[in-house]
Coordinates of N, CA, C and O in Angstrom, one line a residue:
X1 N 22.6 9.8 6.7 CA 21.6 10.4 7.6 C 21.3 11.6 7.4 O 22.1 12.7 7.2
X2 N 19.9 11.9 7.6 CA 19.5 13.4 7.4 C 19.4 14.1 8.7 O 19.8 13.7 9.8
X3 N 18.9 15.3 8.8 CA 18.8 16.2 9.9 C 17.8 15.5 10.8 O 16.6 14.9 10.2
X4 N 18.0 15.1 12.1 CA 17.2 14.2 13.1 C 17.2 12.8 12.8 O 16.2 12.3 13.5
X5 N 18.1 12.4 12.0 CA 18.5 11.0 11.9 C 17.6 10.5 10.7 O 17.5 11.0 9.8
X6 N 17.6 9.0 10.5 CA 17.4 8.5 9.5 C 15.8 8.6 9.0 O 15.1 8.6 10.0
X7 N 15.5 8.5 8.0 CA 13.9 8.6 7.3 C 13.7 7.6 6.6 O 14.2 7.4 5.5
X8 N 12.6 6.8 6.7 CA 12.6 5.5 6.2 C 11.1 5.5 5.5 O 10.3 6.2 5.7
X9 N 11.0 5.1 4.2 CA 9.9 5.0 3.3 C 9.7 3.9 2.8 O 10.6 3.0 2.7
X10 N 8.4 3.6 2.4 CA 8.3 2.2 1.7 C 7.5 2.7 0.4 O 6.9 3.9 0.1
X11 N 7.3 1.7 -0.8 CA 6.4 2.0 -1.8 C 5.4 1.0 -1.8 O 5.1 0.0 -2.0
X12 N 4.2 1.7 -1.2 CA 3.1 0.9 -0.9 C 2.0 1.4 -2.0 O 0.8 1.0 -1.9
X13 N 2.3 1.6 -3.2 CA 1.7 2.1 -4.6 C 1.6 0.8 -5.3 O 2.6 0.1 -5.5
X14 N 0.3 0.6 -5.6 CA 0.2 -0.6 -6.6 C -0.4 0.0 -8.1 O -1.3 0.7 -8.1
X15 N 0.6 -0.2 -9.2 CA 0.2 0.3 -10.4 C -1.1 0.1 -10.9 O -1.9 0.8 -11.5
X16 N -1.6 -1.1 -10.5 CA -2.9 -1.8 -11.0 C -4.1 -0.7 -10.5 O -5.0 -0.7 -11.1
X17 N -3.7 0.0 -9.6 CA -4.7 1.1 -9.2 C -5.1 2.3 -10.1 O -6.1 3.0 -10.1
X18 N -4.2 2.3 -10.7 CA -4.2 3.4 -12.0 C -3.8 4.8 -11.6 O -3.7 5.0 -10.5
X19 N -3.4 5.5 -12.5 CA -3.0 6.9 -12.1 C -3.7 7.9 -11.5 O -3.0 8.5 -10.7
X20 N -5.0 8.0 -11.9 CA -5.9 8.8 -11.3 C -6.0 8.5 -9.7 O -5.9 9.3 -8.9
X21 N -6.0 7.3 -9.3 CA -6.3 7.0 -7.9 C -4.9 7.4 -7.1 O -4.9 8.0 -6.1
X22 N -3.7 7.1 -7.8 CA -2.4 7.4 -7.1 C -2.3 9.0 -7.0 O -2.0 9.5 -5.9
X23 N -2.5 9.9 -7.9 CA -2.4 11.1 -7.9 C -3.5 11.7 -6.8 O -3.1 12.7 -6.2
X24 N -4.8 11.1 -6.9 CA -5.8 11.7 -5.7 C -5.1 11.4 -4.2 O -5.4 12.2 -3.7
X25 N -4.4 10.2 -4.1 CA -4.0 10.1 -3.0 C -2.9 11.1 -2.5 O -2.5 11.6 -1.5
X26 N -1.9 11.4 -3.6 CA -0.9 12.1 -3.5 C -1.2 13.6 -2.9 O -0.7 14.3 -2.4
X27 N -2.6 14.0 -3.8 CA -2.9 15.2 -3.6 C -3.3 15.4 -2.1 O -3.3 16.4 -1.6
X28 N -3.9 14.5 -1.6 CA -4.4 14.5 -0.2 C -3.3 14.6 0.8 O -3.4 15.4 1.7
X29 N -2.2 13.9 0.3 CA -1.2 14.4 1.4 C -0.4 15.4 1.3 O -0.2 16.2 2.1
X30 N -0.4 16.0 -0.1 CA 0.2 17.1 -0.1 C -0.6 18.5 0.5 O -0.2 19.3 1.3
X31 N -2.0 18.1 0.3 CA -3.0 19.3 1.0 C -2.6 19.2 2.4 O -2.7 20.1 3.1
X32 N -2.6 18.1 3.0 CA -2.4 18.0 4.4 C -1.0 18.3 5.0 O -1.0 19.0 6.0
X33 N 0.1 18.2 4.4 CA 1.1 18.7 4.6 C 1.0 20.6 4.4 O 1.6 21.0 5.4
X34 N 0.4 21.1 3.4 CA 0.4 22.2 3.2 C -0.5 22.9 4.6 O -0.2 24.1 5.2
X35 N -1.7 22.3 4.9 CA -2.5 22.7 6.0 C -1.9 22.6 7.4 O -2.0 23.5 8.0
X36 N -1.0 21.6 7.6 CA -0.2 21.4 8.8 C 0.6 22.6 8.9 O 1.0 23.3 9.9
X37 N 1.5 22.9 7.8 CA 2.3 24.0 7.7 C 1.7 25.1 8.1 O 2.4 26.2 8.4
X38 N 0.6 25.5 7.7 CA -0.3 26.8 8.0 C -0.9 26.6 9.4 O -1.6 27.6 9.7
X39 N -0.5 25.9 10.2 CA -1.1 25.7 11.5 C -2.6 24.9 11.9 O -3.0 25.1 12.7
X40 N -3.0 24.2 11.0 CA -4.2 23.4 10.9 C -3.7 22.2 11.6 O -2.6 21.6 11.2
X41 N -4.5 21.6 12.6 CA -4.4 20.2 12.9 C -5.1 19.3 11.8 O -6.0 19.8 11.2
X42 N -4.3 18.3 11.4 CA -4.7 17.4 10.1 C -4.9 15.9 10.8 O -4.1 15.7 11.7
X43 N -5.6 15.1 10.0 CA -5.3 13.6 10.0 C -5.4 13.2 8.6 O -6.4 13.0 8.1
X44 N -4.2 12.9 8.2 CA -4.1 12.1 7.1 C -3.4 10.8 7.2 O -2.0 10.7 6.6
X45 N -3.9 9.8 7.7 CA -3.3 8.5 8.0 C -3.6 7.6 6.6 O -4.5 7.6 6.0
X46 N -2.7 6.5 6.5 CA -2.9 5.5 5.8 C -3.4 4.1 6.2 O -3.0 3.7 7.0
X47 N -4.6 3.9 5.6 CA -5.4 2.7 5.8 C -4.7 1.4 5.1 O -4.0 1.5 4.3
X48 N -4.7 0.3 5.9 CA -4.3 -1.1 5.2 C -5.0 -1.4 4.1 O -6.1 -0.8 3.5
X49 N -4.7 -2.3 3.4 CA -5.3 -3.1 2.3 C -6.9 -3.5 3.0 O -6.9 -4.2 3.9
X50 N -7.9 -3.2 2.4 CA -9.1 -3.4 2.7 C -10.3 -4.1 2.0 O -10.1 -3.5 0.4
X51 N -10.8 -5.2 1.9 CA -11.7 -5.8 0.9 C -13.1 -5.1 0.9 O -14.2 -5.7 0.9
X52 N -13.0 -3.7 0.4 CA -14.2 -3.1 0.4 C -14.8 -3.6 -1.2 O -14.3 -4.2 -1.8
X53 N -16.1 -3.2 -1.4 CA -16.8 -3.5 -2.6 C -16.2 -2.9 -3.7 O -16.0 -3.5 -4.8
X54 N -15.7 -1.5 -3.6 CA -15.1 -0.8 -4.6 C -13.7 -1.7 -4.9 O -13.6 -1.5 -6.3
X55 N -13.1 -2.2 -4.2 CA -11.8 -2.9 -4.5 C -12.3 -4.5 -5.0 O -11.5 -4.7 -6.3
X56 N -12.9 -5.1 -4.2 CA -13.1 -6.4 -4.9 C -14.0 -6.5 -6.0 O -14.0 -7.5 -6.4
X57 N -14.7 -5.5 -6.4 CA -15.4 -5.5 -7.8 C -14.6 -5.7 -9.0 O -14.8 -6.4 -9.9
X58 N -13.3 -5.6 -8.9 CA -12.3 -5.7 -9.8 C -11.8 -7.0 -9.3 O -11.1 -7.4 -8.5
X59 N -12.1 -8.2 -10.3 CA -11.8 -9.8 -9.9 C -10.4 -9.9 -9.7 O -9.8 -10.6 -8.9
X60 N -9.5 -9.2 -10.4 CA -8.1 -9.4 -10.3 C -7.8 -8.8 -8.9 O -6.8 -9.9 -8.1
X61 N -8.1 -7.9 -8.6 CA -8.0 -7.3 -7.0 C -8.3 -8.6 -6.0 O -7.7 -8.6 -4.7
X62 N -9.6 -8.7 -6.2 CA -10.4 -9.9 -5.3 C -9.5 -11.2 -5.3 O -9.2 -11.7 -4.3
X63 N -9.1 -11.6 -6.3 CA -8.1 -12.8 -6.1 C -6.8 -12.5 -5.6 O -6.5 -13.4 -4.8
X64 N -6.2 -11.5 -5.7 CA -4.9 -11.2 -5.3 C -5.4 -11.1 -3.9 O -4.4 -11.8 -3.1
X65 N -6.2 -10.4 -3.2 CA -6.3 -10.3 -1.9 C -6.6 -11.3 -1.2 O -6.2 -11.8 -0.1
X66 N -6.9 -12.7 -1.9 CA -7.1 -13.9 -1.2 C -5.8 -14.6 -1.2 O -5.6 -15.4 -0.2
X67 N -4.7 -14.4 -1.9 CA -3.5 -14.9 -1.7 C -2.4 -14.2 -1.1 O -1.5 -14.8 -0.6
X68 N -2.8 -12.7 -0.9 CA -1.8 -12.0 -0.2 C -1.4 -12.5 1.4 O -0.4 -12.5 1.7
X69 N -2.4 -13.1 1.9 CA -2.1 -13.5 3.3 C -1.0 -14.6 3.5 O -0.4 -14.6 4.6
X70 N -0.8 -15.3 2.5 CA 0.3 -16.0 2.4 C 1.9 -15.5 2.4 O 2.7 -16.0 2.7
X71 N 1.5 -14.2 2.4 CA 3.0 -13.5 2.4 C 3.0 -12.7 3.5 O 2.8 -11.6 3.6
X72 N 3.4 -13.4 4.9 CA 3.3 -12.9 6.0 C 4.4 -11.5 6.2 O 5.4 -11.6 5.3
X73 N 4.0 -10.5 6.7 CA 2.8 -10.3 7.6 C 1.6 -9.5 6.9 O 0.9 -9.0 7.7
X74 N 1.6 -9.5 5.5 CA 0.3 -8.9 5.0 C -0.7 -9.5 5.5 O -1.0 -10.7 5.9
X75 N -1.8 -8.5 5.5 CA -3.1 -8.9 6.2 C -4.1 -8.0 5.3 O -3.9 -6.7 5.0
X76 N -5.2 -8.6 5.0 CA -6.1 -7.8 4.4 C -7.1 -7.6 5.4 O -7.7 -8.8 5.8
X77 N -7.8 -6.6 5.6 CA -8.8 -6.3 6.7 C -10.1 -6.2 6.3 O -10.6 -5.7 5.0
X78 N -11.1 -6.7 6.9 CA -12.5 -6.4 6.5 C -12.9 -4.9 6.5 O -12.2 -4.2 7.6
X79 N -13.8 -4.4 6.0 CA -14.2 -2.9 6.1 C -14.3 -2.3 7.4 O -14.1 -1.3 7.8
X80 N -15.1 -3.2 8.1 CA -15.5 -2.9 9.6 C -14.5 -2.4 10.5 O -14.5 -1.5 11.2
X81 N -13.3 -3.4 10.3 CA -12.1 -3.4 11.1 C -11.4 -2.1 10.7 O -11.0 -1.4 11.6
X82 N -11.0 -1.9 9.5 CA -10.5 -0.7 9.1 C -11.3 0.6 9.3 O -10.3 1.4 9.9
X83 N -12.6 0.5 9.1 CA -13.3 1.9 9.5 C -13.1 2.3 11.2 O -13.0 3.1 11.6
X84 N -13.1 1.1 12.1 CA -13.3 1.4 13.3 C -11.6 1.9 13.8 O -11.5 2.6 14.6
X85 N -10.7 1.3 13.4 CA -9.3 1.5 13.5 C -9.1 2.9 12.9 O -8.3 3.9 13.8
X86 N -9.4 3.2 11.6 CA -9.0 4.6 11.1 C -9.9 5.6 12.0 O -9.3 6.7 12.1
X87 N -11.0 5.5 12.3 CA -11.8 6.3 13.2 C -11.2 6.6 14.5 O -11.0 7.7 14.9
X88 N -10.9 5.5 15.3 CA -9.9 5.6 16.3 C -8.5 6.5 16.1 O -8.3 7.6 17.0
X89 N -8.1 6.4 15.0 CA -6.8 7.4 14.8 C -7.5 8.7 14.4 O -6.5 9.7 14.9
X90 N -8.3 9.0 13.8 CA -8.6 10.2 13.3 C -9.0 11.1 14.7 O -8.6 12.1 14.9
X91 N -9.7 10.4 15.5 CA -10.1 11.0 16.9 C -8.8 11.2 17.9 O -8.6 12.1 18.3
X92 N -7.8 10.4 17.7 CA -6.6 10.8 18.1 C -5.7 11.9 17.8 O -5.3 12.8 18.6
X93 N -5.9 11.9 16.3 CA -5.0 13.0 15.9 C -5.6 14.3 16.1 O -4.9 15.4 16.3
X94 N -6.9 14.3 16.3 CA -7.6 15.6 16.5 C -7.6 16.0 17.9 O -7.8 17.3 18.1
X95 N -7.5 15.0 18.8 CA -7.4 15.4 20.4 C -6.2 15.4 20.9 O -6.2 16.1 22.1
X96 N -5.3 14.6 20.5 CA -3.9 14.3 21.2 C -3.0 15.6 20.8 O -2.5 15.9 19.6
X97 N -2.8 16.3 22.0 CA -1.8 17.3 21.6 C -0.3 16.9 20.9 O 0.3 17.9 20.4
X98 N -0.1 15.7 21.2 CA 1.4 15.1 20.7 C 1.3 14.5 19.4 O 2.1 13.9 18.9
X99 N -0.1 14.5 18.9 CA -0.2 13.8 17.5 C 0.6 14.4 16.6 O 1.0 15.5 16.6
X100 N 1.2 13.5 15.4 CA 1.9 14.3 14.6 C 1.1 15.2 13.5 O 1.6 16.1 12.7
X101 N -0.3 15.1 13.7 CA -1.2 16.1 12.9 C -1.4 17.3 13.6 O -1.7 18.3 12.9
X102 N -1.0 17.4 14.7 CA -0.9 18.6 15.4 C 0.3 19.6 14.9 O 1.7 19.1 15.2
X103 N 0.2 20.9 14.4 CA 1.5 21.6 14.0 C 2.5 22.0 15.3 O 3.7 22.1 14.7
X104 N 2.0 21.9 16.4 CA 2.9 22.1 17.5 C 4.0 21.0 17.7 O 4.9 21.4 18.4
X105 N 3.6 19.8 17.1 CA 4.7 18.9 17.4 C 5.9 18.9 16.1 O 5.4 18.9 15.2
X106 N 7.0 18.8 16.6 CA 8.1 18.9 15.7 C 8.2 17.6 14.9 O 8.2 16.9 15.4
X107 N 8.2 17.7 13.4 CA 8.8 16.6 12.6 C 9.8 17.0 11.9 O 10.4 18.2 11.5
X108 N 10.8 16.0 11.7 CA 11.9 16.4 10.8 C 11.8 16.4 9.5 O 12.6 16.8 8.8
X109 N 10.8 15.7 9.1 CA 10.4 15.8 7.9 C 9.0 15.7 7.5 O 8.2 14.9 8.4
X110 N 8.4 16.6 6.7 CA 7.0 16.5 6.7 C 6.0 15.3 6.5 O 5.0 15.2 6.7
X111 N 6.9 14.5 5.6 CA 6.4 13.1 5.4 C 6.4 12.2 6.5 O 5.5 11.1 6.5
X112 N 6.9 12.6 7.7 CA 6.6 11.8 8.9 C 5.4 11.9 9.5 O 4.8 11.1 10.3
X113 N 4.6 12.9 9.1 CA 3.0 13.0 9.3 C 2.3 11.4 8.9 O 1.4 11.1 9.5
X114 N 2.8 11.1 7.8 CA 2.1 9.8 7.3 C 2.8 8.3 7.8 O 2.1 7.4 7.4
X115 N 3.7 8.6 8.6 CA 4.2 7.0 9.2 C 3.8 7.0 10.7 O 3.8 5.9 11.1
X116 N 3.6 8.4 11.3 CA 3.1 8.0 12.7 C 1.7 7.7 12.8 O 0.9 8.5 11.9
X117 N 1.4 6.8 13.4 CA -0.3 6.4 13.6 C -0.8 5.7 12.3 O -1.8 5.5 12.1
X118 N 0.1 5.1 11.7 CA -0.2 4.4 10.5 C -0.7 2.9 10.7 O -0.1 2.5 11.5
X119 N -1.7 2.5 9.9 CA -2.3 1.2 10.0 C -2.1 0.7 8.8 O -2.8 0.5 8.1
X120 N -0.8 0.0 8.9 CA -0.2 -0.5 7.5 C -0.4 -1.7 7.1 O -0.2 -2.4 5.9
X121 N -1.3 -2.7 8.0 CA -1.6 -4.1 7.8 C -0.5 -5.0 7.4 O -0.5 -5.9 6.6
X122 N 0.7 -4.4 7.6 CA 1.8 -5.5 7.6 C 2.8 -5.0 6.2 O 4.0 -5.3 6.2
X123 N 2.4 -4.0 5.8 CA 3.2 -3.4 4.7 C 4.4 -3.0 4.9 O 5.5 -3.1 4.0
X124 N 4.7 -2.3 6.1 CA 6.0 -1.8 6.3 C 7.0 -2.9 6.8 O 8.1 -2.5 6.9
X125 N 6.4 -4.0 7.2 CA 7.5 -4.9 7.8 C 7.2 -6.5 6.6 O 8.3 -7.3 7.2
X126 N 6.9 -6.2 5.6 CA 7.0 -7.4 4.6 C 8.4 -7.4 4.0 O 8.7 -6.0 3.4
X127 N 8.9 -8.2 3.3 CA 9.8 -8.2 2.6 C 9.9 -7.9 1.1 O 10.7 -7.6 0.2
X128 N 8.5 -7.8 0.8 CA 8.1 -7.8 -0.6 C 7.2 -6.2 -0.8 O 6.6 -5.8 0.1
X129 N 7.3 -5.9 -2.1 CA 6.6 -4.6 -2.3 C 5.2 -5.0 -2.8 O 5.0 -6.3 -3.3
X130 N 4.0 -4.4 -2.7 CA 2.8 -4.9 -3.0 C 2.7 -5.3 -4.5 O 2.2 -6.3 -4.8
X131 N 3.2 -4.5 -5.4 CA 3.4 -4.8 -7.0 C 4.1 -6.0 -7.1 O 3.8 -6.7 -8.2
X132 N 5.0 -6.5 -6.2 CA 5.9 -7.6 -6.6 C 5.2 -8.8 -6.3 O 5.7 -9.8 -6.7
X133 N 4.0 -8.8 -5.5 CA 3.3 -10.1 -5.1 C 2.2 -10.3 -5.6 O 1.6 -11.3 -5.4
X134 N 1.3 -9.2 -6.4 CA 0.1 -9.4 -6.9 C 0.0 -10.6 -7.9 O -1.3 -11.4 -7.3
X135 N 0.7 -10.9 -8.8 CA 0.4 -11.9 -9.7 C 0.6 -13.3 -9.1 O -0.3 -14.2 -9.1
X136 N 1.5 -13.4 -8.1 CA 1.8 -14.7 -7.5 C 0.8 -15.0 -6.3 O 0.2 -16.0 -6.3
X137 N 0.1 -14.0 -5.8 CA -1.0 -13.8 -4.9 C -2.3 -14.5 -5.7 O -3.1 -15.4 -5.2
X138 N -2.5 -14.0 -6.9 CA -3.7 -14.7 -7.7 C -3.4 -16.1 -8.0 O -4.2 -17.1 -7.9
X139 N -2.1 -16.1 -8.4 CA -1.9 -17.9 -8.6 C -1.9 -18.8 -7.4 O -2.5 -19.8 -7.5
X140 N -1.6 -18.3 -6.2 CA -1.9 -19.0 -4.9 C -3.4 -19.4 -4.7 O -3.6 -20.4 -4.3
X141 N -4.1 -18.0 -5.0 CA -5.6 -18.4 -4.9 C -6.4 -19.4 -5.7 O -6.9 -20.2 -5.2
X142 N -6.1 -19.5 -7.2 CA -6.0 -20.2 -8.0 C -5.8 -21.9 -7.5 O -6.4 -22.6 -7.7
X143 N -4.6 -21.8 -7.2 CA -4.0 -23.1 -6.9 C -4.8 -23.8 -5.6 O -5.0 -25.1 -5.5
X144 N -5.3 -22.8 -4.5 CA -6.0 -23.5 -3.5 C -7.4 -23.7 -4.0 O -7.8 -24.9 -3.5
X145 N -7.9 -23.2 -4.9 CA -9.3 -23.3 -5.5 C -9.1 -24.7 -6.4 O -10.1 -25.5 -6.3
X146 N -8.3 -24.8 -7.1 CA -8.1 -26.2 -8.1 C -7.4 -27.3 -7.3 O -7.2 -28.2 -8.2
X147 N -6.7 -27.1 -6.2 CA -6.2 -28.1 -5.6 C -7.1 -29.4 -5.6 O -6.5 -30.4 -5.9
X148 N -8.0 -29.3 -4.9 CA -9.2 -30.7 -4.9 C -9.3 -31.3 -6.4 O -9.3 -32.6 -6.4
X149 N -9.2 -30.3 -7.2 CA -9.8 -30.8 -8.5 C -8.8 -31.7 -9.1 O -8.6 -32.8 -9.8
X150 N -7.5 -31.0 -9.0 CA -6.3 -31.8 -9.4 C -6.0 -32.8 -8.9 O -5.5 -34.1 -9.3
X151 N -6.2 -33.1 -7.4 CA -6.0 -34.2 -6.6 C -7.2 -35.4 -7.3 O -6.6 -36.5 -7.5
X152 N -8.1 -34.8 -7.6 CA -9.1 -36.0 -8.2 C -8.8 -36.5 -9.5 O -8.7 -37.7 -9.8
X153 N -8.3 -35.5 -10.4 CA -7.8 -35.7 -11.6 C -6.6 -36.7 -11.7 O -6.4 -37.6 -12.4
X154 N -5.7 -36.3 -10.8 CA -4.5 -37.0 -10.8 C -4.8 -38.6 -10.0 O -4.2 -39.4 -10.7
X155 N -5.6 -38.6 -9.4 CA -6.2 -40.1 -8.8 C -6.7 -40.9 -9.8 O -6.4 -41.7 -10.1
X156 N -7.7 -40.0 -10.5 CA -8.3 -40.9 -11.7 C -7.2 -41.2 -12.8 O -7.4 -42.3 -13.2
X157 N -6.4 -40.5 -13.1 CA -5.4 -40.8 -14.3 C -4.4 -42.1 -13.5 O -4.2 -42.8 -14.3
X158 N -3.9 -42.0 -12.3 CA -3.4 -43.1 -11.9 C -4.3 -44.5 -11.8 O -3.6 -45.5 -12.2
X159 N -5.5 -44.3 -11.4 CA -6.3 -45.6 -11.4 C -6.5 -46.2 -13.1 O -6.5 -47.3 -13.4
X160 N -6.4 -45.1 -13.9 CA -6.6 -45.4 -15.3 C -5.4 -46.0 -15.7 O -5.3 -47.3 -16.5
X161 N -4.2 -45.4 -15.5 CA -2.9 -46.0 -15.7 C -2.6 -47.4 -15.4 O -2.4 -48.5 -15.9
X162 N -3.0 -47.6 -14.2 CA -3.0 -48.9 -13.5 C -4.0 -49.9 -14.0 O -3.4 -51.0 -14.2
X163 N -5.1 -49.8 -14.3 CA -6.1 -50.5 -15.1 C -5.6 -50.9 -16.4 O -5.2 -52.0 -16.9
X164 N -4.8 -49.7 -17.3 CA -4.3 -50.0 -18.7 C -3.2 -50.8 -18.5 O -3.0 -51.6 -19.5
X165 N -2.4 -50.7 -17.3 CA -1.1 -51.7 -17.3 C -1.3 -52.9 -16.8 O -0.5 -53.6 -16.7
X166 N -2.5 -53.2 -16.6 CA -3.0 -54.5 -15.8 C -2.5 -54.7 -14.6 O -2.4 -55.9 -13.9
X167 N -2.3 -53.7 -13.8 CA -2.0 -53.8 -12.3 C -3.3 -54.1 -11.5 O -3.3 -54.6 -10.3
X168 N -4.4 -53.8 -12.0 CA -5.8 -54.0 -11.2 C -6.6 -54.7 -12.2 O -6.8 -54.9 -13.1

């Protein structure tokens, strides 16, 4: 136990996003922590996985996003949903005097700024890390797409086998 109780974290980083993206996000967090420590009201919340054009133009991400909902409670959100919820959280952070973004609100650890008000899309409640299910999610997507074709191919193979063996 640390001062003020336990502090929980998750690894929500996907290595496939690349080092520049990850560094940019960490820099945003560091800047928010510094600004809050200097008395500024901040809003630096973490959005859920969202099927934006910039993300889904990478086909691997698009395929993985199609299979991730099979890993409950992960959920991939439409951009409109994420925008609406994140805007509401922003307005709350800026106007609620009890918000974690308000420097007058006591936090036991500066990183708690990112856990309160988070819209995590199931990431904090899932038994798996994002990077551990990416490839499996892609396979699930392709098995759903290929399923009907495999069923037809299997039925054709059985029919041909029955004909060859003289059952029909």
